[in-house]
mmCIF file of C-alpha atoms in Angstrom:
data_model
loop_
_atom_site.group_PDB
_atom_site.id
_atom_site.type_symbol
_atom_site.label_atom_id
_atom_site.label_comp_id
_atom_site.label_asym_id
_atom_site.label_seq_id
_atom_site.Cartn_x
_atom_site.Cartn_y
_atom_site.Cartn_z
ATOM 1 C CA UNK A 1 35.540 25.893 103.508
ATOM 2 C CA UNK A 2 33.783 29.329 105.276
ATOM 3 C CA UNK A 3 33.468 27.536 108.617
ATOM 4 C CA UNK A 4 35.001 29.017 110.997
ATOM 5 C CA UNK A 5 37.307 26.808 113.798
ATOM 6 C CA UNK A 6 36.015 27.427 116.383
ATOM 7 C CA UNK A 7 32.696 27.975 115.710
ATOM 8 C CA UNK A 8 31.468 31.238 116.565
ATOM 9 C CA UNK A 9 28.447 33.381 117.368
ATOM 10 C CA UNK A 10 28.117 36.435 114.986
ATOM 11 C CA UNK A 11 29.120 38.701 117.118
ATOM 12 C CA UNK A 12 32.377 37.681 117.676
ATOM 13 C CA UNK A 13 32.783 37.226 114.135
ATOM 14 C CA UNK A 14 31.546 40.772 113.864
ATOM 15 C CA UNK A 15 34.176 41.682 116.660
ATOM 16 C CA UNK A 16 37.466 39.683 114.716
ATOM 17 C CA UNK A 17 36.189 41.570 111.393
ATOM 18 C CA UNK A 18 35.949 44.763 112.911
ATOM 19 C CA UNK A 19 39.683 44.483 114.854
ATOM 20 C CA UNK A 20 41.061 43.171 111.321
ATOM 21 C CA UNK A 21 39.576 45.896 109.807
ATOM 22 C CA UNK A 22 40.564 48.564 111.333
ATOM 23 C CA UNK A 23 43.690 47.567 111.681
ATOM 24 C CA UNK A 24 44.534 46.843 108.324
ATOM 25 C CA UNK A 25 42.944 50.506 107.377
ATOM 26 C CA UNK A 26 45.332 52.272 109.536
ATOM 27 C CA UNK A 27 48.507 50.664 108.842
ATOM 28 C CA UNK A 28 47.430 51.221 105.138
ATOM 29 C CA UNK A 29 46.462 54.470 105.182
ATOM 30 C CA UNK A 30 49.872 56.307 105.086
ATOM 31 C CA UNK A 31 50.890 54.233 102.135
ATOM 32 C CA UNK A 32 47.515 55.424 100.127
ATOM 33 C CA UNK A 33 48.148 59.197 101.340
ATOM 34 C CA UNK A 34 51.284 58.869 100.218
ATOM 35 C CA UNK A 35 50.426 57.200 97.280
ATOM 36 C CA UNK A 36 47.594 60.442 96.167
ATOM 37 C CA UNK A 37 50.519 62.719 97.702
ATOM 38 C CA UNK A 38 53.116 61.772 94.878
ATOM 39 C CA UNK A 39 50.573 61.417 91.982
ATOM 40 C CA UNK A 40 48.804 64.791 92.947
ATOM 41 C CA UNK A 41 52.250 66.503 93.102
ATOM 42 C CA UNK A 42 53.525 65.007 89.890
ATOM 43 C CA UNK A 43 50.325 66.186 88.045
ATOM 44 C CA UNK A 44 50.328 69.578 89.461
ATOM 45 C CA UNK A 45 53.827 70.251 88.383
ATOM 46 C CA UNK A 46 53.360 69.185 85.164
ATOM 47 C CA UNK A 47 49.844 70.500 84.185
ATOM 48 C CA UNK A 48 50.466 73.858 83.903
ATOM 49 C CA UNK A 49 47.808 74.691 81.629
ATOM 50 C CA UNK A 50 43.997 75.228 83.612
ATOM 51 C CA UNK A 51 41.439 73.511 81.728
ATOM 52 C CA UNK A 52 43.696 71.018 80.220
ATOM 53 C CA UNK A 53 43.111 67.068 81.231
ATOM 54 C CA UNK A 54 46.227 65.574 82.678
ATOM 55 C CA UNK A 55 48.620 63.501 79.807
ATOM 56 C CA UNK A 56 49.082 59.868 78.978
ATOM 57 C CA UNK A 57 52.136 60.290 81.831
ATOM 58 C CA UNK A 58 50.119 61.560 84.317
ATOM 59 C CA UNK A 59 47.523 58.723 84.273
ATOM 60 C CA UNK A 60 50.163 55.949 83.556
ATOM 61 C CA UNK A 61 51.799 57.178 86.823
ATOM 62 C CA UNK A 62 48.472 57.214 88.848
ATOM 63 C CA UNK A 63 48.044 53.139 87.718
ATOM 64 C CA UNK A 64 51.967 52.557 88.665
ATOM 65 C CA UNK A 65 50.914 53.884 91.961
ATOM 66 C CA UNK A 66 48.170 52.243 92.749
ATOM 67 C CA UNK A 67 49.477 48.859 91.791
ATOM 68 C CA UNK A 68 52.588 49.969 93.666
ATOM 69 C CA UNK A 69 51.169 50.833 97.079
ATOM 70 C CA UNK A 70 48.774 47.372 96.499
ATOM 71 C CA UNK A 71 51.565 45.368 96.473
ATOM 72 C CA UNK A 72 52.926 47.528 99.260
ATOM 73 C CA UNK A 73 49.965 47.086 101.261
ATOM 74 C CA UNK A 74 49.676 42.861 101.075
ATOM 75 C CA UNK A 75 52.223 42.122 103.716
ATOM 76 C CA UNK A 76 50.758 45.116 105.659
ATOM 77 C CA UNK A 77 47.282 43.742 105.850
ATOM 78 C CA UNK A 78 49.160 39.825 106.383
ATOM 79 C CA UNK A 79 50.626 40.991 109.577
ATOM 80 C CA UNK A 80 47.358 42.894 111.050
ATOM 81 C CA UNK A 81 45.196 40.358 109.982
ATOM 82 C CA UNK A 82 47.622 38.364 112.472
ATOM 83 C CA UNK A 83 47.409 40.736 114.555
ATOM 84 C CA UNK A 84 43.485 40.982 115.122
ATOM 85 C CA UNK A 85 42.839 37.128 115.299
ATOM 86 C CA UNK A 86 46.042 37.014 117.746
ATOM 87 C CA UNK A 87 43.812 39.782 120.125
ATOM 88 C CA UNK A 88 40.769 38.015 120.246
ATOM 89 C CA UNK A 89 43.142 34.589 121.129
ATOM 90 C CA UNK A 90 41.925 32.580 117.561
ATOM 91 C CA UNK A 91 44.877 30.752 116.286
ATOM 92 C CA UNK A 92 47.673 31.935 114.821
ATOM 93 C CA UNK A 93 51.401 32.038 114.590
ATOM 94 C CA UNK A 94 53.248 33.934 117.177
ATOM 95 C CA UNK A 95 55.646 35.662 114.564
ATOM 96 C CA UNK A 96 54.942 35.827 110.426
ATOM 97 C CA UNK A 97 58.031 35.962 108.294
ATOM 98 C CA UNK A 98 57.260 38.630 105.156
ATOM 99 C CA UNK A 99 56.547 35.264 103.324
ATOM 100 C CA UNK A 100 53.611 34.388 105.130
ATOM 101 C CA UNK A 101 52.097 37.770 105.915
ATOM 102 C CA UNK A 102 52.312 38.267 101.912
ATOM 103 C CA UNK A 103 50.520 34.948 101.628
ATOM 104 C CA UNK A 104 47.701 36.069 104.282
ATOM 105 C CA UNK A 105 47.444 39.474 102.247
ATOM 106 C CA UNK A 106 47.003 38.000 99.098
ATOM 107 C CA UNK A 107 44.316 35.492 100.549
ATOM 108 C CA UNK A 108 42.670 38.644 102.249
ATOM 109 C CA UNK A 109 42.555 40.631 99.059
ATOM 110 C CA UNK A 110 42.048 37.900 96.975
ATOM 111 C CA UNK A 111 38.760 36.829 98.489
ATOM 112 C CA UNK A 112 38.123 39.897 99.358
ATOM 113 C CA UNK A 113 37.908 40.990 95.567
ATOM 114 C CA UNK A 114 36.341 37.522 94.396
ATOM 115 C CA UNK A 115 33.350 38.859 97.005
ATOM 116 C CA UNK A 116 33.509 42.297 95.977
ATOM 117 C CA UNK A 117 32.882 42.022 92.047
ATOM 118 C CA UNK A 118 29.674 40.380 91.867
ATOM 119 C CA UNK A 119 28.178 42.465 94.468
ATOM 120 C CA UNK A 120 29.175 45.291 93.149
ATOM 121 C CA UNK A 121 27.808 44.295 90.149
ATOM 122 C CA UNK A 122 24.090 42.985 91.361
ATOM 123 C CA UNK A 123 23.950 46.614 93.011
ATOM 124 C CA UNK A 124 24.758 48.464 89.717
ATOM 125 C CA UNK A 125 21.657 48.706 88.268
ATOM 126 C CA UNK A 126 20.303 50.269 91.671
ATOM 127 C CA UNK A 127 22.627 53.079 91.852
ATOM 128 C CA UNK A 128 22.553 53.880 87.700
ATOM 129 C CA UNK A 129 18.358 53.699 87.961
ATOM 130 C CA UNK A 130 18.002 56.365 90.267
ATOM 131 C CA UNK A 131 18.983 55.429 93.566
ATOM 132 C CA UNK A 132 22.419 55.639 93.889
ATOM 133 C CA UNK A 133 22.122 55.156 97.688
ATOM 134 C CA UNK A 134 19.936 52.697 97.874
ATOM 135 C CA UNK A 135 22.780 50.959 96.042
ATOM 136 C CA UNK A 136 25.319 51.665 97.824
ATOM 137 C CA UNK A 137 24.381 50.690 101.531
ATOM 138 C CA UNK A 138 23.385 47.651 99.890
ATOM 139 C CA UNK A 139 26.794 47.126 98.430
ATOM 140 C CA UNK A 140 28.079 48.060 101.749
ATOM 141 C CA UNK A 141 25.905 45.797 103.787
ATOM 142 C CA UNK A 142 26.612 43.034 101.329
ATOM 143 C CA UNK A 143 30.025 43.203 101.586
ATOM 144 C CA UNK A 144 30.600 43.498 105.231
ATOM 145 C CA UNK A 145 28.422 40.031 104.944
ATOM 146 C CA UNK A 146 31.210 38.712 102.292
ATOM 147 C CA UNK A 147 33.965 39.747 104.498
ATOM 148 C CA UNK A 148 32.247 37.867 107.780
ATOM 149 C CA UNK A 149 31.493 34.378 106.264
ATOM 150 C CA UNK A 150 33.880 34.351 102.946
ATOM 151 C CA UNK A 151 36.714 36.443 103.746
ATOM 152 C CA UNK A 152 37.180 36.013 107.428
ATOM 153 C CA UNK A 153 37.096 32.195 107.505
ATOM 154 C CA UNK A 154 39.779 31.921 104.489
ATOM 155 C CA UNK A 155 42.336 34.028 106.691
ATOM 156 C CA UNK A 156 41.599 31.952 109.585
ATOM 157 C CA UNK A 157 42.182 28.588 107.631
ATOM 158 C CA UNK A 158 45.689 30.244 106.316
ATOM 159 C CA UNK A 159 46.530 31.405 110.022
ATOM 160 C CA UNK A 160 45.530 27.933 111.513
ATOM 161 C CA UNK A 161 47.911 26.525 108.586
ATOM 162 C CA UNK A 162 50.619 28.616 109.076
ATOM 163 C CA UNK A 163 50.804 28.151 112.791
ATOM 164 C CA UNK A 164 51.012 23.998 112.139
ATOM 165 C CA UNK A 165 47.095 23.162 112.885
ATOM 166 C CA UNK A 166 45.643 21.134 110.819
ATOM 167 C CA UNK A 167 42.792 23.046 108.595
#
């Protein structure tokens, strides 16, 4: 289940992370910008008061975004996800209908989020005693770990199954 086919050395699993990664952080980050762009407008035309704490509105809008540039964001991270395994020649389809590359985002975020939680809660206690760094380059170092040997070889196995291999 978080073998990878073919097997490989940890540094190229390091090196089909990394390409995912980066890729999937630029072709995201305009939708985020835009994302704190229209929330950070709406609440500065509408708080006109200084001191005050934005309204019900303002926050409810803030969680529409978010959940709105998410979903806008799956099929963006499907088809770089593609993209990075395609550039280091592991297999996957030639072309992914919106279908599939919403199917390889979800499995990326999914995972990715199923990995995420209990680190992030094993490194609480560090970074709420004291040592808030500490904690976090843990966290950090832990999840880069998730993302090489649980997250990576899920989006492989959905690649190698969307391109007709067997998994």
């Amino acid at each position: 289940m978080f073998q990878m086919l073919p097997s490989m050395t940890f540094g190229r699993r390091l090196s089909v992370w990394w390409s995912c990664m980066w890729r999937q952080t630029l072709a995201s980050a305009p939708v985020w910008i835009l994302g704190v762009a229209i929330v950070g407008l709406s609440i500065s035309r509408t708080h006109s008061a200084a001191g005050r704490p934005p309204s019900g509105g303002a926050a409810a809008l803030a969680v529409a975004t978010f959940f709105v540039c998410l979903v806008v964001c799956l099929p963006i991270a499907g088809y770089m996800v593609r993209g990075g395994f395609a550039a280091h020649a592991l297999t996957a389809p030639e072309r992914l209908a919106f279908r599939q590359a919403l199917m390889v985002g979800l499995t990326t975020f999914g995972w990715a989020v199923l990995a995420a939680l209990p680190i992030s809660v094993a490194t609480m206690p560090l970074r709420h005693a004291g040592y808030p760094l500490a904690g976090q380059a843990i966290g950090w170092v832990l999840n880069v770990a998730a993302g090489l040997y649980i997250v990576l070889p899920r989006q492989a196995r959905r690649l190698r199954l969307l391109a007709g291999e067997a998994a």
